[in-house]
Amino acid sequence: MRKTLKELAALINGKVVGDENIIISGISGIKEAKPGDITFLANPRYMPLIETTEASAIITSTEIKSSHKTLVHTDNPSFAFAKLVSLIAPEELRPKGIHPSVVMGKDVKLGENVAIGAYTVIEDKVSIGDNTIIYPACFIGHHSSIGGDTLIYSHVSIRERITIGKRVIIHSGTVIGSDGFGFATVKDLHHKIPQIGTVEVGDDVEIGANVTIDRARFDKTIIGKGTKVDNLVQIAHNVVIGENSIIVAQVGISGSTTLGEGVILAGQVGIVGHVNIGDGAVVAAQSGVSKSVPAHTQVWGYPAKPFALAKRVNACVNRLPQLYKTIEQLKKKIEELEKRINSR
Amino acid sequence: MRKTLKELAALINGKVVGDENIIISGISGIKEAKPGDITFLANPRYMPLIETTEASAIITSTEIKSSHKTLVHTDNPSFAFAKLVSLIAPEELRPKGIHPSVVMGKDVKLGENVAIGAYTVIEDKVSIGDNTIIYPACFIGHHSSIGGDTLIYSHVSIRERITIGKRVIIHSGTVIGSDGFGFATVKDLHHKIPQIGTVEVGDDVEIGANVTIDRARFDKTIIGKGTKVDNLVQIAHNVVIGENSIIVAQVGISGSTTLGEGVILAGQVGIVGHVNIGDGAVVAAQSGVSKSVPAHTQVWGYPAKPFALAKRVNACVNRLPQLYKTIEQLKKKIEELEKRINSR
Amino acid sequence: MRKTLKELAALINGKVVGDENIIISGISGIKEAKPGDITFLANPRYMPLIETTEASAIITSTEIKSSHKTLVHTDNPSFAFAKLVSLIAPEELRPKGIHPSVVMGKDVKLGENVAIGAYTVIEDKVSIGDNTIIYPACFIGHHSSIGGDTLIYSHVSIRERITIGKRVIIHSGTVIGSDGFGFATVKDLHHKIPQIGTVEVGDDVEIGANVTIDRARFDKTIIGKGTKVDNLVQIAHNVVIGENSIIVAQVGISGSTTLGEGVILAGQVGIVGHVNIGDGAVVAAQSGVSKSVPAHTQVWGYPAKPFALAKRVNACVNRLPQLYKTIEQLKKKIEELEKRINSR
């Protein structure tokens, strides 16, 4: 790449503060950037790097100033940067066409321009939309349906009768539609409750690597439109996740729990079954949620509490060693007073 | 399906309370049920739904009454329902026969009616029992033995010399027999301790998706008969799990720990190595178990404590902000008393 | 095997305490050992077993004595034992040669004596070093490079442009190079930030089963030389791990966090993004690390604190029910004193 900063700024609707005629030849993170690179700053933690980075230009929000660095002001630096990267990133080499080794079931409906890599197995009556790419060594169970413009990496297992939307991305090793964990216990023996429901993954969802999403006992486990799920997440049977939520790595959501829209679950959160997490709720990392969380509130802790309370409680806990000393002093003081009173 | 409630009740040994001649045409969860469906109620949380569900009949335990709904009383509604579902659920379409692409090692022993899906690799000297079904894209290492009537979904890796019992179910992406995590550290370098033991999975075990079960250093890692393991669980080398235990998703059990029979580990529990969890013990979700747990006790917390103590401690923790205020008041009170004494 | 204890002791530089002419015919764990076996004792928890084991000889450290058992004294029993096991363990049967079903891309460079199992897919421009063994059903993306003497088990996905060192071991189901979890949110919609960086895995690294290691946004996610990673670990984009660290099962490390050399993260630890864990730091199991950890310190807890503080705080927490009683007594005492003063 060799473009003027002016040209790049135009692509992202940015305003250059400094010399707009400098030549940009690369794109990079703020720490690794070299002269000629454009970078961006969104995380305030890295603010000091703005003066030390070797980047030739920095995309930032409008309130950031710098005495000697060339900036590109935008409303949302992360988004502007993402846009820039997708514009100039090299085209990825992906599988093309249907590899001759693909095992294709009966009555499979393929859209136009579908690509399927080597040794992928497609069972009967699957339908796959236009432009969808499936990497090698995947398994798609019978009667499943995959929308168009979807991207499925290697070693993904999609069991039977699952519905995947359009523009979905599923990373390697993920399993969608495994049986829910349901047993009826009679005299200490656990009898399997058949899991005859399905999973529905909405449009524009991204699912990380080695995730597990169980099928419903009946009905559907649902991942709402636009929701993003990180690696190694467990989503149990009959869970319903609303639109545009964020589920960070290693979260576990137990059966029949529902999440609203725009919910954020940070890493390693665990949520009990049969509760509701309201729209826009935020659960801090590693929290253990044992009851419903109202919309637009934030919780933290084990067990999870409203964020402000959790913070106050946590501060109190940290001061406990001091508190025990204080109480010893009070005890002595009281004994002393008692003695003085007795001695009169 | 079109059956009278009387016919269905007979299948599960239930007693109809209401009109036994109504026609049942479907089976469903209590929330999703429509007229014509039969459903069940086992979780007391859903008790209010008994009056609002659209289901035409509800399987419940004998103490449940309803003014206007038709009930089927049974001793164990979950079990009765599971039985009903398996009786009327549509036959699943599974792989049939040995797909011509299967790579079959030398001296493999196949029972009758074995099915193996496309691109599965079976190494030398494997034996597979009657009626066992292996989905596409699995790997079975040499000298491993798999019992009859077992079901193995796609992308399962079973390493060499592993023993899997009868009527076992293993979900997609699970790895059985990976090396235990064992190193001898000399001058900061970690030297691998060869893991030459194996894994033994008992009859009637079910193992979820993307689970990892490591082989023993010597001897065996053991999953006892009838135990059920949920998704993304980690079972380290030389762990021994007793019969009919329940291990919920994302649990981690460290090396050489043993579990008794009928143990329940809730989601995301972590257990340190070399301890014993007694028969019938229950560990609450996300607990961190750092020492042995006696049989038939319940523990909770990080670190895990007896349940009643953990609950009391947790209540105390939540009241800490109030406690700090109380102590400030006591302090003032004491100062005041002291002044009054001094002033006499 | 039939060797004298003298011969075996010579292999590991050990000193026999007892009869060096006894014949050793097997090798085993201390609990399972039978007469004729050699075993070892390193974990002090198993000290009592030294007198009850049926083993004919025990490798121990020099300070251990026994009245009637034959010992082999060494500086590091675990290491000596590991060495012995690798010397006498049966040669593993591994894939040999390139299976005819391997799909080989263009311009692939293979070293000497490379083995690749059935149905593995190697994309264009991959290079693989001498003596490396890749099990069946793996996927290696284009432009990736794998060093010599490396061992990759079945169902491993290595995405494009990844670098794997020499003598690396990667267990089944692991995914290396999946996209980092990065989104720019505009008006509640999450837009993908392209992840165009890569992953670099150093020499002598071992990575467990079903692990996920994301590629960097730019630049590299790095696993340092000699580091060992257990099963089901999540390593996010741009994480940098130093040499010879130990990452136990189910740990999650968030984006852009860096670890020094010789760090130990125990099981189920979670670390927030953008912090630094210093050389030789130890994080106890299930801890939630929310800020940087200085070198050579130990932390524990949720949130993680210095170990000694965490222990003190935890002891205080456990004594809270008693503390509340004490405070009730103090309250009464004060009231009583107040009454006595008032009554004068």
mmCIF file of C-alpha atoms in Angstrom, chain C residues 12-280:
data_model
loop_
_atom_site.group_PDB
_atom_site.id
_atom_site.type_symbol
_atom_site.label_atom_id
_atom_site.label_comp_id
_atom_site.label_asym_id
_atom_site.label_seq_id
_atom_site.Cartn_x
_atom_site.Cartn_y
_atom_site.Cartn_z
ATOM 1 C CA ILE C 12 19.362 -42.350 35.979
ATOM 2 C CA ASN C 13 22.517 -41.700 37.961
ATOM 3 C CA GLY C 14 20.868 -43.042 41.127
ATOM 4 C CA LYS C 15 22.344 -44.627 44.246
ATOM 5 C CA VAL C 16 20.775 -47.885 45.396
ATOM 6 C CA VAL C 17 20.040 -48.185 49.097
ATOM 7 C CA GLY C 18 19.453 -51.921 49.552
ATOM 8 C CA ASP C 19 19.971 -54.941 47.313
ATOM 9 C CA GLU C 20 21.082 -53.752 43.861
ATOM 10 C CA ASN C 21 20.867 -57.250 42.360
ATOM 11 C CA ILE C 22 17.081 -57.611 42.487
ATOM 12 C CA ILE C 23 15.395 -58.046 39.126
ATOM 13 C CA ILE C 24 12.983 -55.324 37.989
ATOM 14 C CA SER C 25 10.378 -56.381 35.455
ATOM 15 C CA GLY C 26 7.973 -53.432 35.335
ATOM 16 C CA ILE C 27 7.395 -49.755 36.067
ATOM 17 C CA SER C 28 4.328 -48.350 37.730
ATOM 18 C CA GLY C 29 2.698 -45.742 40.018
ATOM 19 C CA ILE C 30 3.260 -46.218 43.746
ATOM 20 C CA LYS C 31 -0.361 -47.239 44.437
ATOM 21 C CA GLU C 32 -0.724 -49.728 41.607
ATOM 22 C CA ALA C 33 2.805 -51.211 41.787
ATOM 23 C CA LYS C 34 3.206 -54.977 42.095
ATOM 24 C CA PRO C 35 6.231 -57.042 43.180
ATOM 25 C CA GLY C 36 8.927 -56.734 40.524
ATOM 26 C CA ASP C 37 7.970 -53.120 39.697
ATOM 27 C CA ILE C 38 10.035 -50.001 40.216
ATOM 28 C CA THR C 39 8.103 -46.861 41.208
ATOM 29 C CA PHE C 40 8.845 -43.365 42.549
ATOM 30 C CA LEU C 41 7.789 -40.982 45.271
ATOM 31 C CA ALA C 42 7.838 -37.224 44.721
ATOM 32 C CA ASN C 43 4.562 -35.940 46.180
ATOM 33 C CA PRO C 44 4.966 -35.882 50.009
ATOM 34 C CA ARG C 45 1.230 -36.589 50.302
ATOM 35 C CA TYR C 46 2.009 -40.167 49.344
ATOM 36 C CA MET C 47 4.845 -40.614 51.873
ATOM 37 C CA PRO C 48 2.956 -43.236 53.935
ATOM 38 C CA LEU C 49 2.662 -45.399 50.814
ATOM 39 C CA ILE C 50 6.411 -45.936 50.862
ATOM 40 C CA GLU C 51 5.945 -48.569 53.548
ATOM 41 C CA THR C 52 2.842 -50.206 52.071
ATOM 42 C CA THR C 53 3.534 -50.227 48.324
ATOM 43 C CA GLU C 54 4.195 -53.632 46.793
ATOM 44 C CA ALA C 55 6.888 -52.156 44.530
ATOM 45 C CA SER C 56 10.285 -53.837 44.734
ATOM 46 C CA ALA C 57 12.177 -50.540 44.498
ATOM 47 C CA ILE C 58 11.320 -46.859 44.924
ATOM 48 C CA ILE C 59 13.089 -43.882 43.354
ATOM 49 C CA THR C 60 13.131 -41.077 45.960
ATOM 50 C CA SER C 61 15.035 -37.982 46.955
ATOM 51 C CA THR C 62 18.097 -38.450 49.121
ATOM 52 C CA GLU C 63 16.513 -37.455 52.441
ATOM 53 C CA ILE C 64 13.967 -40.295 52.367
ATOM 54 C CA LYS C 65 14.783 -43.366 54.486
ATOM 55 C CA SER C 66 13.006 -46.686 54.824
ATOM 56 C CA SER C 67 13.586 -49.516 57.243
ATOM 57 C CA HIS C 68 12.854 -52.335 54.851
ATOM 58 C CA LYS C 69 12.254 -51.008 51.325
ATOM 59 C CA THR C 70 14.854 -50.820 48.590
ATOM 60 C CA LEU C 71 15.346 -47.205 47.521
ATOM 61 C CA VAL C 72 17.130 -45.464 44.654
ATOM 62 C CA HIS C 73 18.295 -42.027 45.766
ATOM 63 C CA THR C 74 18.383 -39.245 43.138
ATOM 64 C CA ASP C 75 18.312 -35.445 43.138
ATOM 65 C CA ASN C 76 15.008 -35.191 41.278
ATOM 66 C CA PRO C 77 12.882 -38.350 41.507
ATOM 67 C CA SER C 78 10.215 -37.119 39.059
ATOM 68 C CA PHE C 79 12.788 -36.355 36.422
ATOM 69 C CA ALA C 80 14.705 -39.586 36.991
ATOM 70 C CA PHE C 81 11.476 -41.489 36.720
ATOM 71 C CA ALA C 82 10.423 -39.639 33.544
ATOM 72 C CA LYS C 83 13.782 -40.534 32.036
ATOM 73 C CA LEU C 84 13.387 -44.156 33.022
ATOM 74 C CA VAL C 85 9.888 -44.341 31.596
ATOM 75 C CA SER C 86 10.979 -42.896 28.276
ATOM 76 C CA LEU C 87 13.890 -45.349 28.150
ATOM 77 C CA ILE C 88 11.808 -48.424 28.743
ATOM 78 C CA ALA C 89 8.297 -47.457 27.539
ATOM 79 C CA PRO C 90 7.241 -49.373 24.444
ATOM 80 C CA GLU C 91 7.791 -47.482 21.180
ATOM 81 C CA GLU C 92 4.510 -45.794 20.220
ATOM 82 C CA LEU C 93 2.876 -46.797 16.936
ATOM 83 C CA ARG C 94 2.491 -43.567 14.984
ATOM 84 C CA PRO C 95 1.493 -42.685 11.418
ATOM 85 C CA LYS C 96 4.255 -43.455 8.900
ATOM 86 C CA GLY C 97 4.741 -41.829 5.500
ATOM 87 C CA ILE C 98 2.237 -39.665 3.688
ATOM 88 C CA HIS C 99 -1.170 -41.367 3.513
ATOM 89 C CA PRO C 100 -2.455 -41.392 -0.089
ATOM 90 C CA SER C 101 -5.645 -39.600 0.985
ATOM 91 C CA VAL C 102 -3.768 -36.508 2.225
ATOM 92 C CA VAL C 103 -4.864 -33.420 0.272
ATOM 93 C CA MET C 104 -1.661 -31.580 -0.471
ATOM 94 C CA GLY C 105 -1.722 -27.948 -1.657
ATOM 95 C CA LYS C 106 0.670 -26.321 -4.115
ATOM 96 C CA ASP C 107 4.255 -25.519 -3.211
ATOM 97 C CA VAL C 108 4.225 -27.488 0.030
ATOM 98 C CA LYS C 109 7.745 -28.091 1.399
ATOM 99 C CA LEU C 110 8.155 -31.368 3.247
ATOM 100 C CA GLY C 111 11.283 -32.221 5.223
ATOM 101 C CA GLU C 112 12.689 -35.722 5.405
ATOM 102 C CA ASN C 113 10.796 -38.497 7.071
ATOM 103 C CA VAL C 114 7.576 -36.515 7.538
ATOM 104 C CA ALA C 115 4.472 -38.594 8.339
ATOM 105 C CA ILE C 116 0.928 -37.395 7.652
ATOM 106 C CA GLY C 117 -2.155 -39.454 8.492
ATOM 107 C CA ALA C 118 -5.288 -40.067 6.444
ATOM 108 C CA TYR C 119 -7.628 -37.244 5.459
ATOM 109 C CA THR C 120 -5.381 -34.479 6.685
ATOM 110 C CA VAL C 121 -5.585 -31.360 4.498
ATOM 111 C CA ILE C 122 -2.487 -29.264 3.873
ATOM 112 C CA GLU C 123 -3.112 -25.997 2.036
ATOM 113 C CA ASP C 124 -0.712 -24.173 -0.304
ATOM 114 C CA LYS C 125 2.807 -23.067 0.618
ATOM 115 C CA VAL C 126 2.922 -24.889 3.944
ATOM 116 C CA SER C 127 6.344 -26.050 5.115
ATOM 117 C CA ILE C 128 6.875 -28.993 7.479
ATOM 118 C CA GLY C 129 10.229 -29.866 9.059
ATOM 119 C CA ASP C 130 12.039 -33.222 9.244
ATOM 120 C CA ASN C 131 10.546 -36.083 11.255
ATOM 121 C CA THR C 132 7.350 -34.222 12.062
ATOM 122 C CA ILE C 133 4.272 -36.426 12.484
ATOM 123 C CA ILE C 134 0.761 -35.179 11.784
ATOM 124 C CA TYR C 135 -2.112 -37.488 12.735
ATOM 125 C CA PRO C 136 -5.231 -38.073 10.612
ATOM 126 C CA ALA C 137 -7.915 -35.461 10.033
ATOM 127 C CA CYS C 138 -5.874 -32.303 10.695
ATOM 128 C CA PHE C 139 -6.101 -29.027 8.795
ATOM 129 C CA ILE C 140 -3.027 -26.864 8.128
ATOM 130 C CA GLY C 141 -3.774 -23.481 6.535
ATOM 131 C CA HIS C 142 -1.788 -21.895 3.721
ATOM 132 C CA HIS C 143 1.625 -20.326 4.363
ATOM 133 C CA SER C 144 1.883 -21.995 7.773
ATOM 134 C CA SER C 145 5.211 -23.391 8.849
ATOM 135 C CA ILE C 146 5.792 -26.302 11.218
ATOM 136 C CA GLY C 147 9.229 -27.105 12.599
ATOM 137 C CA GLY C 148 10.954 -30.492 12.756
ATOM 138 C CA ASP C 149 10.350 -33.305 15.260
ATOM 139 C CA THR C 150 6.904 -31.921 16.009
ATOM 140 C CA LEU C 151 3.902 -34.119 16.848
ATOM 141 C CA ILE C 152 0.352 -33.051 15.983
ATOM 142 C CA TYR C 153 -2.534 -35.305 17.020
ATOM 143 C CA SER C 154 -5.849 -35.786 15.179
ATOM 144 C CA HIS C 155 -8.396 -33.030 14.500
ATOM 145 C CA VAL C 156 -6.008 -30.132 15.071
ATOM 146 C CA SER C 157 -6.823 -26.951 13.094
ATOM 147 C CA ILE C 158 -3.923 -24.663 12.314
ATOM 148 C CA ARG C 159 -5.140 -21.672 10.357
ATOM 149 C CA GLU C 160 -3.204 -19.719 7.710
ATOM 150 C CA ARG C 161 0.218 -18.071 8.198
ATOM 151 C CA ILE C 162 0.874 -19.665 11.623
ATOM 152 C CA THR C 163 4.389 -20.577 12.783
ATOM 153 C CA ILE C 164 4.944 -23.675 14.934
ATOM 154 C CA GLY C 165 8.411 -24.439 16.305
ATOM 155 C CA LYS C 166 10.481 -27.597 16.648
ATOM 156 C CA ARG C 167 9.730 -30.479 19.022
ATOM 157 C CA VAL C 168 6.263 -29.070 19.668
ATOM 158 C CA ILE C 169 3.404 -31.384 20.745
ATOM 159 C CA ILE C 170 -0.190 -30.377 19.989
ATOM 160 C CA HIS C 171 -3.009 -32.570 21.269
ATOM 161 C CA SER C 172 -6.269 -33.402 19.516
ATOM 162 C CA GLY C 173 -8.970 -30.874 18.784
ATOM 163 C CA THR C 174 -6.830 -27.794 19.392
ATOM 164 C CA VAL C 175 -7.374 -24.687 17.250
ATOM 165 C CA ILE C 176 -4.499 -22.328 16.549
ATOM 166 C CA GLY C 177 -5.037 -19.071 14.725
ATOM 167 C CA SER C 178 -8.795 -18.562 14.985
ATOM 168 C CA ASP C 179 -9.793 -14.896 14.743
ATOM 169 C CA GLY C 180 -9.329 -12.737 17.819
ATOM 170 C CA PHE C 181 -12.569 -11.525 19.412
ATOM 171 C CA GLY C 182 -12.531 -7.900 18.297
ATOM 172 C CA PHE C 183 -15.476 -5.702 17.375
ATOM 173 C CA ALA C 184 -16.147 -2.014 16.970
ATOM 174 C CA THR C 185 -19.620 -1.176 18.226
ATOM 175 C CA VAL C 186 -21.593 1.514 16.431
ATOM 176 C CA LYS C 187 -25.184 2.152 17.490
ATOM 177 C CA ASP C 188 -25.437 -1.220 19.280
ATOM 178 C CA LEU C 189 -24.201 -3.208 16.268
ATOM 179 C CA HIS C 190 -20.874 -5.030 16.590
ATOM 180 C CA HIS C 191 -18.686 -4.712 13.493
ATOM 181 C CA LYS C 192 -15.879 -7.217 13.072
ATOM 182 C CA ILE C 193 -12.341 -5.855 13.286
ATOM 183 C CA PRO C 194 -10.361 -7.989 10.809
ATOM 184 C CA GLN C 195 -7.731 -10.069 12.580
ATOM 185 C CA ILE C 196 -4.829 -10.111 10.164
ATOM 186 C CA GLY C 197 -2.015 -11.003 12.536
ATOM 187 C CA THR C 198 -0.725 -14.481 13.319
ATOM 188 C CA VAL C 199 0.390 -16.902 16.053
ATOM 189 C CA GLU C 200 3.937 -18.012 16.823
ATOM 190 C CA VAL C 201 4.449 -21.142 18.911
ATOM 191 C CA GLY C 202 8.041 -21.560 20.139
ATOM 192 C CA ASP C 203 10.206 -24.681 20.222
ATOM 193 C CA ASP C 204 9.500 -27.380 22.827
ATOM 194 C CA VAL C 205 6.013 -26.086 23.574
ATOM 195 C CA GLU C 206 3.298 -28.619 24.460
ATOM 196 C CA ILE C 207 -0.359 -27.666 23.946
ATOM 197 C CA GLY C 208 -3.193 -29.778 25.355
ATOM 198 C CA ALA C 209 -6.455 -30.943 23.809
ATOM 199 C CA ASN C 210 -9.268 -28.624 22.661
ATOM 200 C CA VAL C 211 -7.199 -25.508 23.416
ATOM 201 C CA THR C 212 -7.942 -22.282 21.507
ATOM 202 C CA ILE C 213 -5.235 -19.767 20.609
ATOM 203 C CA ASP C 214 -6.435 -16.739 18.652
ATOM 204 C CA ARG C 215 -4.385 -14.935 16.024
ATOM 205 C CA ALA C 216 -3.363 -11.334 16.706
ATOM 206 C CA ARG C 217 -5.237 -8.401 15.262
ATOM 207 C CA PHE C 218 -1.882 -7.391 13.805
ATOM 208 C CA ASP C 219 1.476 -8.714 14.792
ATOM 209 C CA LYS C 220 1.612 -11.991 16.724
ATOM 210 C CA THR C 221 0.128 -13.939 19.571
ATOM 211 C CA ILE C 222 3.214 -15.654 21.038
ATOM 212 C CA ILE C 223 3.701 -18.828 23.089
ATOM 213 C CA GLY C 224 7.295 -18.774 24.311
ATOM 214 C CA LYS C 225 9.787 -21.629 24.016
ATOM 215 C CA GLY C 226 9.316 -24.520 26.435
ATOM 216 C CA THR C 227 5.933 -23.359 27.746
ATOM 217 C CA LYS C 228 3.373 -26.078 28.523
ATOM 218 C CA VAL C 229 -0.355 -25.463 28.057
ATOM 219 C CA ASP C 230 -2.973 -27.886 29.420
ATOM 220 C CA ASN C 231 -6.415 -28.763 27.968
ATOM 221 C CA LEU C 232 -9.269 -26.343 27.211
ATOM 222 C CA VAL C 233 -7.189 -23.204 27.746
ATOM 223 C CA GLN C 234 -8.220 -19.970 25.982
ATOM 224 C CA ILE C 235 -5.438 -17.637 24.812
ATOM 225 C CA ALA C 236 -6.816 -14.462 23.246
ATOM 226 C CA HIS C 237 -5.375 -12.300 20.471
ATOM 227 C CA ASN C 238 -2.064 -10.535 21.007
ATOM 228 C CA VAL C 239 -1.296 -12.396 24.217
ATOM 229 C CA VAL C 240 2.454 -12.912 24.692
ATOM 230 C CA ILE C 241 3.586 -15.771 26.955
ATOM 231 C CA GLY C 242 7.235 -16.008 27.959
ATOM 232 C CA GLU C 243 9.423 -19.103 28.018
ATOM 233 C CA ASN C 244 8.950 -22.169 30.223
ATOM 234 C CA SER C 245 5.645 -21.120 31.705
ATOM 235 C CA ILE C 246 2.943 -23.537 32.876
ATOM 236 C CA ILE C 247 -0.709 -22.851 32.006
ATOM 237 C CA VAL C 248 -3.026 -25.374 33.656
ATOM 238 C CA ALA C 249 -6.386 -26.525 32.268
ATOM 239 C CA GLN C 250 -9.292 -24.164 31.547
ATOM 240 C CA VAL C 251 -7.287 -20.976 32.132
ATOM 241 C CA GLY C 252 -8.446 -17.944 30.135
ATOM 242 C CA ILE C 253 -6.038 -15.137 29.194
ATOM 243 C CA SER C 254 -7.635 -12.007 27.708
ATOM 244 C CA GLY C 255 -6.326 -9.984 24.809
ATOM 245 C CA SER C 256 -2.924 -8.225 24.811
ATOM 246 C CA THR C 257 -1.933 -9.509 28.245
ATOM 247 C CA THR C 258 1.721 -10.515 28.570
ATOM 248 C CA LEU C 259 3.269 -13.210 30.750
ATOM 249 C CA GLY C 260 6.934 -13.386 31.670
ATOM 250 C CA GLU C 261 9.148 -16.469 31.893
ATOM 251 C CA GLY C 262 8.465 -19.297 34.298
ATOM 252 C CA VAL C 263 4.974 -18.079 35.164
ATOM 253 C CA ILE C 264 2.552 -20.625 36.634
ATOM 254 C CA LEU C 265 -1.200 -20.177 36.145
ATOM 255 C CA ALA C 266 -3.138 -22.866 38.027
ATOM 256 C CA GLY C 267 -6.420 -24.321 36.756
ATOM 257 C CA GLN C 268 -9.387 -22.125 35.751
ATOM 258 C CA VAL C 269 -7.540 -18.849 36.360
ATOM 259 C CA GLY C 270 -8.916 -15.867 34.440
ATOM 260 C CA ILE C 271 -6.774 -12.865 33.516
ATOM 261 C CA VAL C 272 -8.126 -9.546 32.284
ATOM 262 C CA GLY C 273 -6.709 -7.988 29.127
ATOM 263 C CA HIS C 274 -3.794 -5.561 28.768
ATOM 264 C CA VAL C 275 -1.964 -6.472 31.999
ATOM 265 C CA ASN C 276 1.435 -7.973 32.711
ATOM 266 C CA ILE C 277 2.237 -11.067 34.766
ATOM 267 C CA GLY C 278 5.891 -10.865 35.783
ATOM 268 C CA ASP C 279 8.593 -13.550 35.546
ATOM 269 C CA GLY C 280 8.130 -16.410 37.967
#
